[in-house]
mmCIF file of C-alpha atoms in Angstrom:
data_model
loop_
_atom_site.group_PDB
_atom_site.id
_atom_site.type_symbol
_atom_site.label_atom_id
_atom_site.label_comp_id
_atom_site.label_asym_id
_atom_site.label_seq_id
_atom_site.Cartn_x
_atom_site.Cartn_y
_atom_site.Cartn_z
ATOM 1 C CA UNK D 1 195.057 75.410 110.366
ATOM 2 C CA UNK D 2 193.620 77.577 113.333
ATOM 3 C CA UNK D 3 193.449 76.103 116.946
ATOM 4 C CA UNK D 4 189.779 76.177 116.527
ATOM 5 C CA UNK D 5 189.487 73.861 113.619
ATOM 6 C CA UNK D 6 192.826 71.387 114.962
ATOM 7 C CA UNK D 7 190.448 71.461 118.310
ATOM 8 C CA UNK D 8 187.123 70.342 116.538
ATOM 9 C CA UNK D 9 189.249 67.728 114.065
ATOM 10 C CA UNK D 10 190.178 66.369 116.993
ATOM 11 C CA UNK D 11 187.067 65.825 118.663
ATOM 12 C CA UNK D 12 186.194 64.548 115.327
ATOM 13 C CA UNK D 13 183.722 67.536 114.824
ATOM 14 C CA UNK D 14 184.897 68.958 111.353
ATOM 15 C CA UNK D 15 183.861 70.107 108.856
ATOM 16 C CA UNK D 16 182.140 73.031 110.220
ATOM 17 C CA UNK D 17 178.400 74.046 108.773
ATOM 18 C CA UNK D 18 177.560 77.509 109.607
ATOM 19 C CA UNK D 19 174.288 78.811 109.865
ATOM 20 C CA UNK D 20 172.940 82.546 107.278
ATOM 21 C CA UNK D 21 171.974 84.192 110.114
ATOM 22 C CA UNK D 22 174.344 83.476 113.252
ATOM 23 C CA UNK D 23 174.486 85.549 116.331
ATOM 24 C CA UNK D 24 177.392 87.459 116.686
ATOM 25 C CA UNK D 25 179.122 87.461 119.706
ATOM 26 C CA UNK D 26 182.335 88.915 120.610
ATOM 27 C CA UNK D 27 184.150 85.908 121.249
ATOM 28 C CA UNK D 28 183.186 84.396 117.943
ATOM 29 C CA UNK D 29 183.380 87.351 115.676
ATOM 30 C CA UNK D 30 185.826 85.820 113.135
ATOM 31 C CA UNK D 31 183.169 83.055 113.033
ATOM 32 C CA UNK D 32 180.305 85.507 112.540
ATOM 33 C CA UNK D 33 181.953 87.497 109.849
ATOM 34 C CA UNK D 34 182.933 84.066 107.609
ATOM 35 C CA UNK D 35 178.836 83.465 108.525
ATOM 36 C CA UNK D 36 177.767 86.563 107.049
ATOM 37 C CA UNK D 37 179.405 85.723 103.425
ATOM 38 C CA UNK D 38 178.171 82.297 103.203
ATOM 39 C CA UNK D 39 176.189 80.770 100.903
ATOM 40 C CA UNK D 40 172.249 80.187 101.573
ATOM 41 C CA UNK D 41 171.649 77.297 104.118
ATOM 42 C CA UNK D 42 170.114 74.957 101.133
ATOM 43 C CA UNK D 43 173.730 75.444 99.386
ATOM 44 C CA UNK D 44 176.249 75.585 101.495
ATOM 45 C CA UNK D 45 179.557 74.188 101.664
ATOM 46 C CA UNK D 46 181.935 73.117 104.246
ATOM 47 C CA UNK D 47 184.765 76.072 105.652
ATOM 48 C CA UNK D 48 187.570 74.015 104.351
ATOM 49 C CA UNK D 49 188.457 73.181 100.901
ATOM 50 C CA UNK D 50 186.214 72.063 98.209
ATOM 51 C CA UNK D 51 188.175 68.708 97.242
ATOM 52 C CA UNK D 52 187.845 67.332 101.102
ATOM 53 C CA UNK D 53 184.510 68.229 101.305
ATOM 54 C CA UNK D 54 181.678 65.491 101.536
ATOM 55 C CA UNK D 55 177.910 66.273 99.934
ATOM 56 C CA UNK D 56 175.311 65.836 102.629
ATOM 57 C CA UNK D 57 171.850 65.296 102.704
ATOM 58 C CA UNK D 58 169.708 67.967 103.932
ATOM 59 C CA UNK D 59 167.998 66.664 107.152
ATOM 60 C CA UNK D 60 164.638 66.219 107.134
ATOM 61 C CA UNK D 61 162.500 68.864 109.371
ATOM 62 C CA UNK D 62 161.326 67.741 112.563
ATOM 63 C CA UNK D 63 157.567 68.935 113.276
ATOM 64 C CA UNK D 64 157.085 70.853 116.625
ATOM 65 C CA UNK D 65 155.889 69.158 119.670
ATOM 66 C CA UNK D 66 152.000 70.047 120.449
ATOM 67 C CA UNK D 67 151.956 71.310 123.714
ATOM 68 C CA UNK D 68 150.376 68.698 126.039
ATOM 69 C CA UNK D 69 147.710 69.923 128.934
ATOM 70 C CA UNK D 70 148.785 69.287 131.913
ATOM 71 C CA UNK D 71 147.117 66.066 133.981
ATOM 72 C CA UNK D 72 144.907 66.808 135.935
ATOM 73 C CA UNK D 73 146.132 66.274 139.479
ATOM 74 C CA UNK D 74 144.330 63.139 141.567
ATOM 75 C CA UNK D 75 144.450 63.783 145.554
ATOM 76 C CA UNK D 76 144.110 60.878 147.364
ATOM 77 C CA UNK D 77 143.765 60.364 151.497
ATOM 78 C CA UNK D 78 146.960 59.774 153.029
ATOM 79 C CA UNK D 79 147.638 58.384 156.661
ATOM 80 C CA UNK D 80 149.529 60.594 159.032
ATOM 81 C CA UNK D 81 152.335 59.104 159.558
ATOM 82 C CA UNK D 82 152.791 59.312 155.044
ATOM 83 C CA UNK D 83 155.813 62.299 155.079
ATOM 84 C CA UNK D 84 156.577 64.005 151.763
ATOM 85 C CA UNK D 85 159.266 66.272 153.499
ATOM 86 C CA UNK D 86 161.207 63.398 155.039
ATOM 87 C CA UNK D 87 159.798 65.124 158.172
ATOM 88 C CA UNK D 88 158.585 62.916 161.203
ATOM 89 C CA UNK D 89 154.396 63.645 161.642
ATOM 90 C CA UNK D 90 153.411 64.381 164.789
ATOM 91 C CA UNK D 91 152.909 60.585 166.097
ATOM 92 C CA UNK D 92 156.514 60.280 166.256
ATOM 93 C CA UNK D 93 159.370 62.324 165.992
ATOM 94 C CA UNK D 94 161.322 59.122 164.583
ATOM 95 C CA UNK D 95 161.880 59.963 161.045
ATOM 96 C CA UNK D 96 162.509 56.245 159.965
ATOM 97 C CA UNK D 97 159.109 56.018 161.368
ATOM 98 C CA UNK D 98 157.024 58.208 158.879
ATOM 99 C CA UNK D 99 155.581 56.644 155.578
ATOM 100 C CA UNK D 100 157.046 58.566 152.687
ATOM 101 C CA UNK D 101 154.689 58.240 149.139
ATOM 102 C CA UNK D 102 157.091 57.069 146.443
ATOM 103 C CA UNK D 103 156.694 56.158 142.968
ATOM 104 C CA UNK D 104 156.567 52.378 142.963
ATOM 105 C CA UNK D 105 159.802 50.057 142.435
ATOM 106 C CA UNK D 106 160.646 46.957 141.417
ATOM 107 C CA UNK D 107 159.978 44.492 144.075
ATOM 108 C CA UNK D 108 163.224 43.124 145.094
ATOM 109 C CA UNK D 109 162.305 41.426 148.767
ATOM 110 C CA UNK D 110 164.324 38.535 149.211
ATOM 111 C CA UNK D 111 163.321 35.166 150.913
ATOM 112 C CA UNK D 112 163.584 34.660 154.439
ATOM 113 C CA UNK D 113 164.084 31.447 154.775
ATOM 114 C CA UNK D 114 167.465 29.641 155.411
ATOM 115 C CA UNK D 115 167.288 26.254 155.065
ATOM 116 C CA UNK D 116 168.884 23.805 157.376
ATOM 117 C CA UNK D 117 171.683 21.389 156.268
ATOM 118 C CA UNK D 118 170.590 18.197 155.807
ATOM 119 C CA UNK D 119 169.519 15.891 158.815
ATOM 120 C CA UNK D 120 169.703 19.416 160.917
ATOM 121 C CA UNK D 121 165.920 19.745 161.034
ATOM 122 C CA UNK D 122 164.796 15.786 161.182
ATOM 123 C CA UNK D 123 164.089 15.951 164.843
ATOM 124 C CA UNK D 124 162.156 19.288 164.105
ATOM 125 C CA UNK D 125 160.149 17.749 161.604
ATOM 126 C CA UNK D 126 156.173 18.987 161.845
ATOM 127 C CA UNK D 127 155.194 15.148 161.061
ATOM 128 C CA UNK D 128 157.378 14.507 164.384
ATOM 129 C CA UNK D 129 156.132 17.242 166.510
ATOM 130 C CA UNK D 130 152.382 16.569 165.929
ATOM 131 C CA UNK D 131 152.934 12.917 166.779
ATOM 132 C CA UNK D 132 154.261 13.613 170.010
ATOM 133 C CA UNK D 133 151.106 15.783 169.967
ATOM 134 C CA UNK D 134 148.824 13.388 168.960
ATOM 135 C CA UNK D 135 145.226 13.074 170.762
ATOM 136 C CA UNK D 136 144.299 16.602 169.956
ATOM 137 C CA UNK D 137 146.229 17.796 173.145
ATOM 138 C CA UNK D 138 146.909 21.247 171.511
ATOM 139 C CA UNK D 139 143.541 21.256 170.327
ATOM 140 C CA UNK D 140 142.198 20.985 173.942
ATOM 141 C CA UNK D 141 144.505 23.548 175.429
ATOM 142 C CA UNK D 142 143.001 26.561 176.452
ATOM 143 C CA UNK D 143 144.931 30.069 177.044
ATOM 144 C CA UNK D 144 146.960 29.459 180.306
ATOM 145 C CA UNK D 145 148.235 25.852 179.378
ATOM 146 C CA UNK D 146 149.169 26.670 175.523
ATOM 147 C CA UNK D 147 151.169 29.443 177.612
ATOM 148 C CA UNK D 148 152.802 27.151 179.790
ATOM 149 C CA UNK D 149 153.487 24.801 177.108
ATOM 150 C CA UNK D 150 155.209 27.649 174.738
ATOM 151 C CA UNK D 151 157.041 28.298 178.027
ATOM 152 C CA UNK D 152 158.365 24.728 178.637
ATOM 153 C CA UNK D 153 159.025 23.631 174.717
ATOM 154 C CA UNK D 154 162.060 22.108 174.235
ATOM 155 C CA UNK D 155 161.069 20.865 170.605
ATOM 156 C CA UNK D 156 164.038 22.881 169.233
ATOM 157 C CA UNK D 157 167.447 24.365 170.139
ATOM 158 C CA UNK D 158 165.781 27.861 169.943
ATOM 159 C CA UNK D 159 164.722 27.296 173.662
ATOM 160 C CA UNK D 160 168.289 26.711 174.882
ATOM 161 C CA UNK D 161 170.055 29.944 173.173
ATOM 162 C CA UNK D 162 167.696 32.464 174.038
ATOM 163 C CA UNK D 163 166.919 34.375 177.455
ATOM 164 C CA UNK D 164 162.805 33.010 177.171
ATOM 165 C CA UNK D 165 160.201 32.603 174.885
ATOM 166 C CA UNK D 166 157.666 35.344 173.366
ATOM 167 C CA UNK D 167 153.878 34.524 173.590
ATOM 168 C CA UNK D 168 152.654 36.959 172.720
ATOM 169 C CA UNK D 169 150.948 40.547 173.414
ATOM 170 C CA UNK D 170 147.796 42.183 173.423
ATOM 171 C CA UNK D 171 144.062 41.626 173.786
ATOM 172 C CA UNK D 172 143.224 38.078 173.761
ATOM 173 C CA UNK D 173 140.068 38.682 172.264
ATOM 174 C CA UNK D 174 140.844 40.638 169.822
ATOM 175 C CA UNK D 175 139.439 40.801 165.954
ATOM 176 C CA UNK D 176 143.080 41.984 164.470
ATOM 177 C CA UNK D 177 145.981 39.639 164.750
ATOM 178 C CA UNK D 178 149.360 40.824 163.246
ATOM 179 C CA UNK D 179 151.635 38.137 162.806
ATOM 180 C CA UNK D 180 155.185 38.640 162.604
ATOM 181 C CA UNK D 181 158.753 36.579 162.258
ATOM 182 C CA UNK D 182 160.560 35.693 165.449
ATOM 183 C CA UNK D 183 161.543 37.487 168.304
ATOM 184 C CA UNK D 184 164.703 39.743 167.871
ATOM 185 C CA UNK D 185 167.281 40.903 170.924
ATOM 186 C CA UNK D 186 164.819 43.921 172.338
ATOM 187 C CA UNK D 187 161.807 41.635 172.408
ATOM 188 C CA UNK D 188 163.793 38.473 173.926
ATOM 189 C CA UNK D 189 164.848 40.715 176.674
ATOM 190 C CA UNK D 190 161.558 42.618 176.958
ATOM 191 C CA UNK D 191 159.159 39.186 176.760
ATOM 192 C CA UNK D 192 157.087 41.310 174.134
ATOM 193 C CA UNK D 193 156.883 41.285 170.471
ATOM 194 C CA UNK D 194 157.736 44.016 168.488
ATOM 195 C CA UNK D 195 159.773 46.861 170.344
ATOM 196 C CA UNK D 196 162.300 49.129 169.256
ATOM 197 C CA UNK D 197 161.913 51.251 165.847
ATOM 198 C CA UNK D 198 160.179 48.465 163.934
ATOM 199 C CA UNK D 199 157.689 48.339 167.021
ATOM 200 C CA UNK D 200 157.409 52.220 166.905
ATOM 201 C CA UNK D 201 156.562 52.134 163.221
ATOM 202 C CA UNK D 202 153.670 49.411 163.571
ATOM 203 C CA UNK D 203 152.339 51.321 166.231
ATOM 204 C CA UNK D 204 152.386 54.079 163.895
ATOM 205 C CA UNK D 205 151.138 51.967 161.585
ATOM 206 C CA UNK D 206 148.062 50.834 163.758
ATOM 207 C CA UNK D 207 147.148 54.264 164.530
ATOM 208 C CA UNK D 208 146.903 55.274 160.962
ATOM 209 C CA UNK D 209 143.698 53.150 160.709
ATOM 210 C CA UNK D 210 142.428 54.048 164.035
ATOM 211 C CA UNK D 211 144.174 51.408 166.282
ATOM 212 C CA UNK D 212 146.282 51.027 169.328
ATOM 213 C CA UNK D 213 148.536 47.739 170.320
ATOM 214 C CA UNK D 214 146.361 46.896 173.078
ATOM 215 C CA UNK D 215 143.525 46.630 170.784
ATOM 216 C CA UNK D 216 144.743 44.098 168.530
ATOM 217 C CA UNK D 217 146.998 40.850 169.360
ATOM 218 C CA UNK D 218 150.186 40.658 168.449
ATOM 219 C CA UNK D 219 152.341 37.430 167.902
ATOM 220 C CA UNK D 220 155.105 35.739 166.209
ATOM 221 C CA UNK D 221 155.625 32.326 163.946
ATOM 222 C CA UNK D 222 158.338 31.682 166.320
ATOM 223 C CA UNK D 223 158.201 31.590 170.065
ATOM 224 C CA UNK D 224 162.356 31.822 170.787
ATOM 225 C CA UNK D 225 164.814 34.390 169.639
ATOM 226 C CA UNK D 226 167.302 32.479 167.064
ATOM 227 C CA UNK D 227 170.861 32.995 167.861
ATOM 228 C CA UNK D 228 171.989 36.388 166.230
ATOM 229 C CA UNK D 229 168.621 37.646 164.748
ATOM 230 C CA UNK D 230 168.833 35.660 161.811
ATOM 231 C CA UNK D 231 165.862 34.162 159.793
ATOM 232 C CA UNK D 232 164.388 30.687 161.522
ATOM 233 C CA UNK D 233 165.169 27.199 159.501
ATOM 234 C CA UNK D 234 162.386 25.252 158.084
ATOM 235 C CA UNK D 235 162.813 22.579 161.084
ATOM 236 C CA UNK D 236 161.812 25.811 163.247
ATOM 237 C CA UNK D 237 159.003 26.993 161.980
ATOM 238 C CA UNK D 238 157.541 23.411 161.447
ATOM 239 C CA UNK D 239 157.995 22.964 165.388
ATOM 240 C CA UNK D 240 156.443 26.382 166.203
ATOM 241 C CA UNK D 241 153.399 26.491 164.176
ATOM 242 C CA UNK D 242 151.354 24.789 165.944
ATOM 243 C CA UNK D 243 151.416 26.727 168.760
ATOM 244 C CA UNK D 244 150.681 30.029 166.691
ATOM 245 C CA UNK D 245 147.384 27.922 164.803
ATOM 246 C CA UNK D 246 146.582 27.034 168.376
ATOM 247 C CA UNK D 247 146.520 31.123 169.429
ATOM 248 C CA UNK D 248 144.518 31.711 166.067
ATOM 249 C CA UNK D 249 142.076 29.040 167.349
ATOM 250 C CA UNK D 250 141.541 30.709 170.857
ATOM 251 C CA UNK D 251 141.831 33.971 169.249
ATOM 252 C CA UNK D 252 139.419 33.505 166.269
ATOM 253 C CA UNK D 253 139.781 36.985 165.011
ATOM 254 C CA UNK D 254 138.022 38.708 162.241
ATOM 255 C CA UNK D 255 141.387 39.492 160.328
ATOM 256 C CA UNK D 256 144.873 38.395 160.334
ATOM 257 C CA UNK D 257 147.711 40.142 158.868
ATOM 258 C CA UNK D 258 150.947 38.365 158.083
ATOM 259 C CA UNK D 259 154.015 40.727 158.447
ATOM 260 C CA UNK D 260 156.493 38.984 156.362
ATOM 261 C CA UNK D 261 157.430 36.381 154.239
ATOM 262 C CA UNK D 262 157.689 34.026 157.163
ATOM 263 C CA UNK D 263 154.489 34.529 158.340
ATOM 264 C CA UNK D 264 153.046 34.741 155.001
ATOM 265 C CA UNK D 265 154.648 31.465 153.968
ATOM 266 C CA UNK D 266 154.227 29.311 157.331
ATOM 267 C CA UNK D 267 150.081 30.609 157.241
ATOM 268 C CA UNK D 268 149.503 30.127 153.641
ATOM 269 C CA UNK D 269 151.655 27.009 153.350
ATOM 270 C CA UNK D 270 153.270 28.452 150.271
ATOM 271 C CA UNK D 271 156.821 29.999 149.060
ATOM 272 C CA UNK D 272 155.546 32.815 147.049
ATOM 273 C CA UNK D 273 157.361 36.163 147.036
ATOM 274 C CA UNK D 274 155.530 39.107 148.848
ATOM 275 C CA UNK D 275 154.983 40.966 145.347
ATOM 276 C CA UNK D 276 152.403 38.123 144.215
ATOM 277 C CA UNK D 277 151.173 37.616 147.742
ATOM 278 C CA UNK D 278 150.115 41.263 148.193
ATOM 279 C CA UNK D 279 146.569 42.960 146.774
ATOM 280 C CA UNK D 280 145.019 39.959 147.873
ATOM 281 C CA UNK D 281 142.519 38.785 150.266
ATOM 282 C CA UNK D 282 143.745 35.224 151.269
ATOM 283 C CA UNK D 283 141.810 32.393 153.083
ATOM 284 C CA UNK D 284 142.962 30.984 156.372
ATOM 285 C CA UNK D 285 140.701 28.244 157.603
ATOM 286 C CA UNK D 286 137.790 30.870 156.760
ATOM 287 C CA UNK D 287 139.472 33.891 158.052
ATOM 288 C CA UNK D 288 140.631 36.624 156.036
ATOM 289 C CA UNK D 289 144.496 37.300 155.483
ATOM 290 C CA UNK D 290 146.356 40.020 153.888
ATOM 291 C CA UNK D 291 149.853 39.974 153.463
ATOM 292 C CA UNK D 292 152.141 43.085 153.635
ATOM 293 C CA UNK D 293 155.818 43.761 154.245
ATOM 294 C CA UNK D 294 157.222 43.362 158.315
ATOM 295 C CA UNK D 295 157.465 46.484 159.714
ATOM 296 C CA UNK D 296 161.611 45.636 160.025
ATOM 297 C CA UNK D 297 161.709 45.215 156.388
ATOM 298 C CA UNK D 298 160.165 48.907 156.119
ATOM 299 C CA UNK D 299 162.915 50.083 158.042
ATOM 300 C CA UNK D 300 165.746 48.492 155.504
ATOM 301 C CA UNK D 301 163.370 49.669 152.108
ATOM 302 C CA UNK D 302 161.625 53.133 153.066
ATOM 303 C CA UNK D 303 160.171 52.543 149.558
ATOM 304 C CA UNK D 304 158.174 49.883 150.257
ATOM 305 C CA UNK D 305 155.746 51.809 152.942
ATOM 306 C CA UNK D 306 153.325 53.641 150.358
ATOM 307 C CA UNK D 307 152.598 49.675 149.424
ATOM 308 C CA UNK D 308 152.504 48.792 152.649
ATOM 309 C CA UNK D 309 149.611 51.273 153.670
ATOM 310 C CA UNK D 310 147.888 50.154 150.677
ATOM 311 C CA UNK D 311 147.702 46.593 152.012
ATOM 312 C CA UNK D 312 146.881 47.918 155.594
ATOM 313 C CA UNK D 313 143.702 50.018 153.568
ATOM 314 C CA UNK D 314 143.139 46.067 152.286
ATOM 315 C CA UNK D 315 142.902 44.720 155.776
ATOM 316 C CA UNK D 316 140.332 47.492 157.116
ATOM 317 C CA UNK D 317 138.145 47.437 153.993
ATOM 318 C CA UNK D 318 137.933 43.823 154.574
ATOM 319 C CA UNK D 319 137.714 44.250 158.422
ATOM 320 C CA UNK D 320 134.918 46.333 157.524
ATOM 321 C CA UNK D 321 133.459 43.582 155.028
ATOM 322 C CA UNK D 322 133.416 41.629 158.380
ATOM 323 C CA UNK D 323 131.319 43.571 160.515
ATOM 324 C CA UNK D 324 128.739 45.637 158.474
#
């Protein structure tokens, strides 16, 4: 036995079927002069001897692949901040910043809620809040005072652990309110919502549609920084929300869009995921709402901004629904 056939036994490759017709090449010319004495394809026989040799069925020809056209290619309009290069466009020279066009993924956005442990969010309760509230006094508040209220809330522990609380930013009477999470370390410091790289990319984002900050309002579900960025407890949200339906009252805008799941969630009054909250035009006390992913999010899952700019096309075509 050569060390050719000991190699192939051993990869469990033998017997050895040889073609009529091989190619000879110089480093297989023992192989190609055995070839050139063999039998016709339609009888031949394994190289080694007769008695260890197996019969085996000729295998069926496989018909040739037809040569497909090729698609025709479909050009769409992209934003300028969408990067194909991984290249920053010219409104920023952040590369986290640019929109790259992916195929789409599976959704896999988790929740962003943590819920309290028990009896930690009874004093929070909503129930509780709007009866200390009772009388309509939110309801009556106009700009200034809801200000000074936000400013002066003690209805949670928020207040206490962070530096002060984040109204809000932006034109007041705006028609596009972007609704986001809670305040994180930049924007507690800063008093404004929204800064740092997932700040840059919104604003990227808002001038892909023809928009700048100070002509929208921005704002969060929750007034107060929680204590090491992390996502706000039920008992939280259910003390803050009124003062964010009390902006939306003042407000009125023509459009809201809910940057989250938190937002998305505490507006909508429902724990769907993003994925089934998304391509849709949702209903808030008559106002339109679309739901996309938080600009922060973005950041984390760079695959999730060519579905992102879909939803922000969702808000203007219904923006535009609005006025014309």
């Amino acid at each position: 036995m050569d060390r050719r056939e000991a190699m192939l036994r051993e990869l469990n490759l033998y017997p050895v079927w040889v073609r009529r017709n091989p190619v000879s090449t110089e480093g297989d010319a023992p192989v190609a002069k055995s070839a050139l004495n063999a039998v016709p394809v339609e009888q031949a026989v394994p190289v080694e001897p007769a008695a260890r040799a197996a019969s085996v069925e000729p295998v069926e020809q496989v018909a040739s692949v037809e040569a497909v056209e090729p698609v025709e290619q479909v050009t769409s309009v992209e934003p300028s901040f969408v990067s194909h290069s991984g290249t920053a466009s010219p409104l920023s020279q952040d590369a986290g910043n640019a929109i790259e066009v992916q195929a789409p993924v599976v959704d896999l956005f988790a929740s962003d809620f943590q819920f309290a442990a028990p009896g930690e969010a009874a004093d929070n309760s909503l129930r509780e809040f709007q009866l200390k509230n009772s009388g309509g006094l939110l309801g009556t508040t106009d700009w200034p005072e809801l200000q000074q209220k936000v400013q002066g809330c003690t209805e949670c522990k928020l207040r206490a652990e962070c530096t002060q609380p984040v109204f809000g930013t932006g034109d007041p009477h705006a028609r596009w309110l972007f609704v986001g999470e809670a305040p994180g370390a930049e924007e507690d410091e800063l008093c404004e919502p929204f800064v740092g790289a997932s700040g840059r990319l919104l604003d990227n984002m808002l001038l892909a549609i023809g928009l700048q900050r100070s002509e929208v309002y921005l704002a969060n579900v929750i007034k107060c920084r929680p204590l090491d960025d992390r996502h706000p407890h039920v008992g939280e949200i259910a003390a803050c929300l009124p003062y964010l339906k009390r902006q939306i009252g003042l407000l009125q805008p023509a459009v809201i869009v809910a940057l989250g799941k938190t937002a998305a969630s505490a507006l909508l009054d429902t724990d769907a995921t993003i994925a089934s909250l998304r391509g849709i035009v949702h209903d808030y006390k008559g106002i339109p709402l679309v739901v996309t992913y938080h600009p922060a999010y973005l950041l984390r899952s760079p695959l999730e901004k060519a579905r992102a700019w879909q939803d922000l096309c969702l808000a203007v075509q219904t923006m535009d629904g609005c006025t014309g």
